[in-house]
CSV table of C-alpha atoms in Angstrom, one decimal:
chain,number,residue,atom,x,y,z
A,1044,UNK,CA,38.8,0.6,-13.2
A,1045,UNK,CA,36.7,1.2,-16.5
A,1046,UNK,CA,35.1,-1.7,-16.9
A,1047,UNK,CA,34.2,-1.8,-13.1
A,1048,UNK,CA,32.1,1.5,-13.3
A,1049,UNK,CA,30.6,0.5,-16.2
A,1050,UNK,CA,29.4,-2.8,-14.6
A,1051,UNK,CA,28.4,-1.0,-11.3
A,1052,UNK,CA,26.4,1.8,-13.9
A,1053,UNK,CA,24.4,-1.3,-15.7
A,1054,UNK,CA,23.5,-3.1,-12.1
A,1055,UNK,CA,22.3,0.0,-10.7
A,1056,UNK,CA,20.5,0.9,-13.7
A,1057,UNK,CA,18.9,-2.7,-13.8
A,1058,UNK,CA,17.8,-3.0,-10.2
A,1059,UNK,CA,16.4,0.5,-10.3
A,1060,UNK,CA,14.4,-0.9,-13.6
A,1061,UNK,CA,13.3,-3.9,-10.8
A,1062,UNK,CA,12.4,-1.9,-8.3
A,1063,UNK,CA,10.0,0.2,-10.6
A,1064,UNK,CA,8.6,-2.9,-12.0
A,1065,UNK,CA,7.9,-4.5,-8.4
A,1066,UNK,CA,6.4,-1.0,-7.1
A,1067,UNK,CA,3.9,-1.2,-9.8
A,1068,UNK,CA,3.1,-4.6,-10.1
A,1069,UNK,CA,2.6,-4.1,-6.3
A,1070,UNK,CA,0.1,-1.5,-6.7
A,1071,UNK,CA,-1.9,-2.3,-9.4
A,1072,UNK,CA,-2.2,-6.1,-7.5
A,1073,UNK,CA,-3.3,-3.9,-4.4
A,1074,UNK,CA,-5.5,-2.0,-6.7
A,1075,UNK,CA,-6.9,-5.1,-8.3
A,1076,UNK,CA,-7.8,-6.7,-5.3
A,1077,UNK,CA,-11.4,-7.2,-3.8
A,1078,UNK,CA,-10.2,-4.9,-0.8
A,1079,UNK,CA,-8.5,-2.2,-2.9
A,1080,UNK,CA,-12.0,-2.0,-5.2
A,1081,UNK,CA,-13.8,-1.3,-1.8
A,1082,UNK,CA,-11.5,1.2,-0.7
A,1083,UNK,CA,-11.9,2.7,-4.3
A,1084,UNK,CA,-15.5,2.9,-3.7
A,1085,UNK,CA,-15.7,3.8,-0.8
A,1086,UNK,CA,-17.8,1.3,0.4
A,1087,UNK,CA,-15.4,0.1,3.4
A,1088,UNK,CA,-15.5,2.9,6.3
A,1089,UNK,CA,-13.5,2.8,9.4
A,1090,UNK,CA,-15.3,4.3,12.0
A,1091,UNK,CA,-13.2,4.4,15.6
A,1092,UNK,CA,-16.2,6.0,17.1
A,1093,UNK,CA,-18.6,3.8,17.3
A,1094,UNK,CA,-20.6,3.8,20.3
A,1095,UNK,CA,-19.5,1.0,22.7
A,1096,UNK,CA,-22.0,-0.3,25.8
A,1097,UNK,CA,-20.4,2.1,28.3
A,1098,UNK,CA,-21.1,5.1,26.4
A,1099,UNK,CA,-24.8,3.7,25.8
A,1100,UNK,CA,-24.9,3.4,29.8
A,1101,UNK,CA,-23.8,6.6,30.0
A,1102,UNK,CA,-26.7,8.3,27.6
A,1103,UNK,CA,-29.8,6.4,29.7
């Protein structure tokens, strides 16, 4: 029983060591991208309320 626990210890151990590396590498790719830089920036704004043709029909 043992040597069972140990080996169950060292795979969760090594696939939480995984999962922190992916979650990173995820992050910093997202981060690194042309998209995440514009988010950064600010420079990409989403604006739901733009004013569509009925709503200029309706200001006239």
């Amino acid at each position: 029983m043992g040597p069972f626990i140990y080996n169950l210890a060292l795979w969760a151990i090594g696939l939480f060591i995984l999962y922190k590396i992916i979650v990173i590498a995820v992050r910093e790719g997202i981060n690194q991208s042309n998209i995440g830089k514009m988010i950064q920036n600010k420079q990409y704004v989403y604006n739901d309320s733009e004013p569509t043709q009925q709503n200029d029909w309706d200001n006239n």
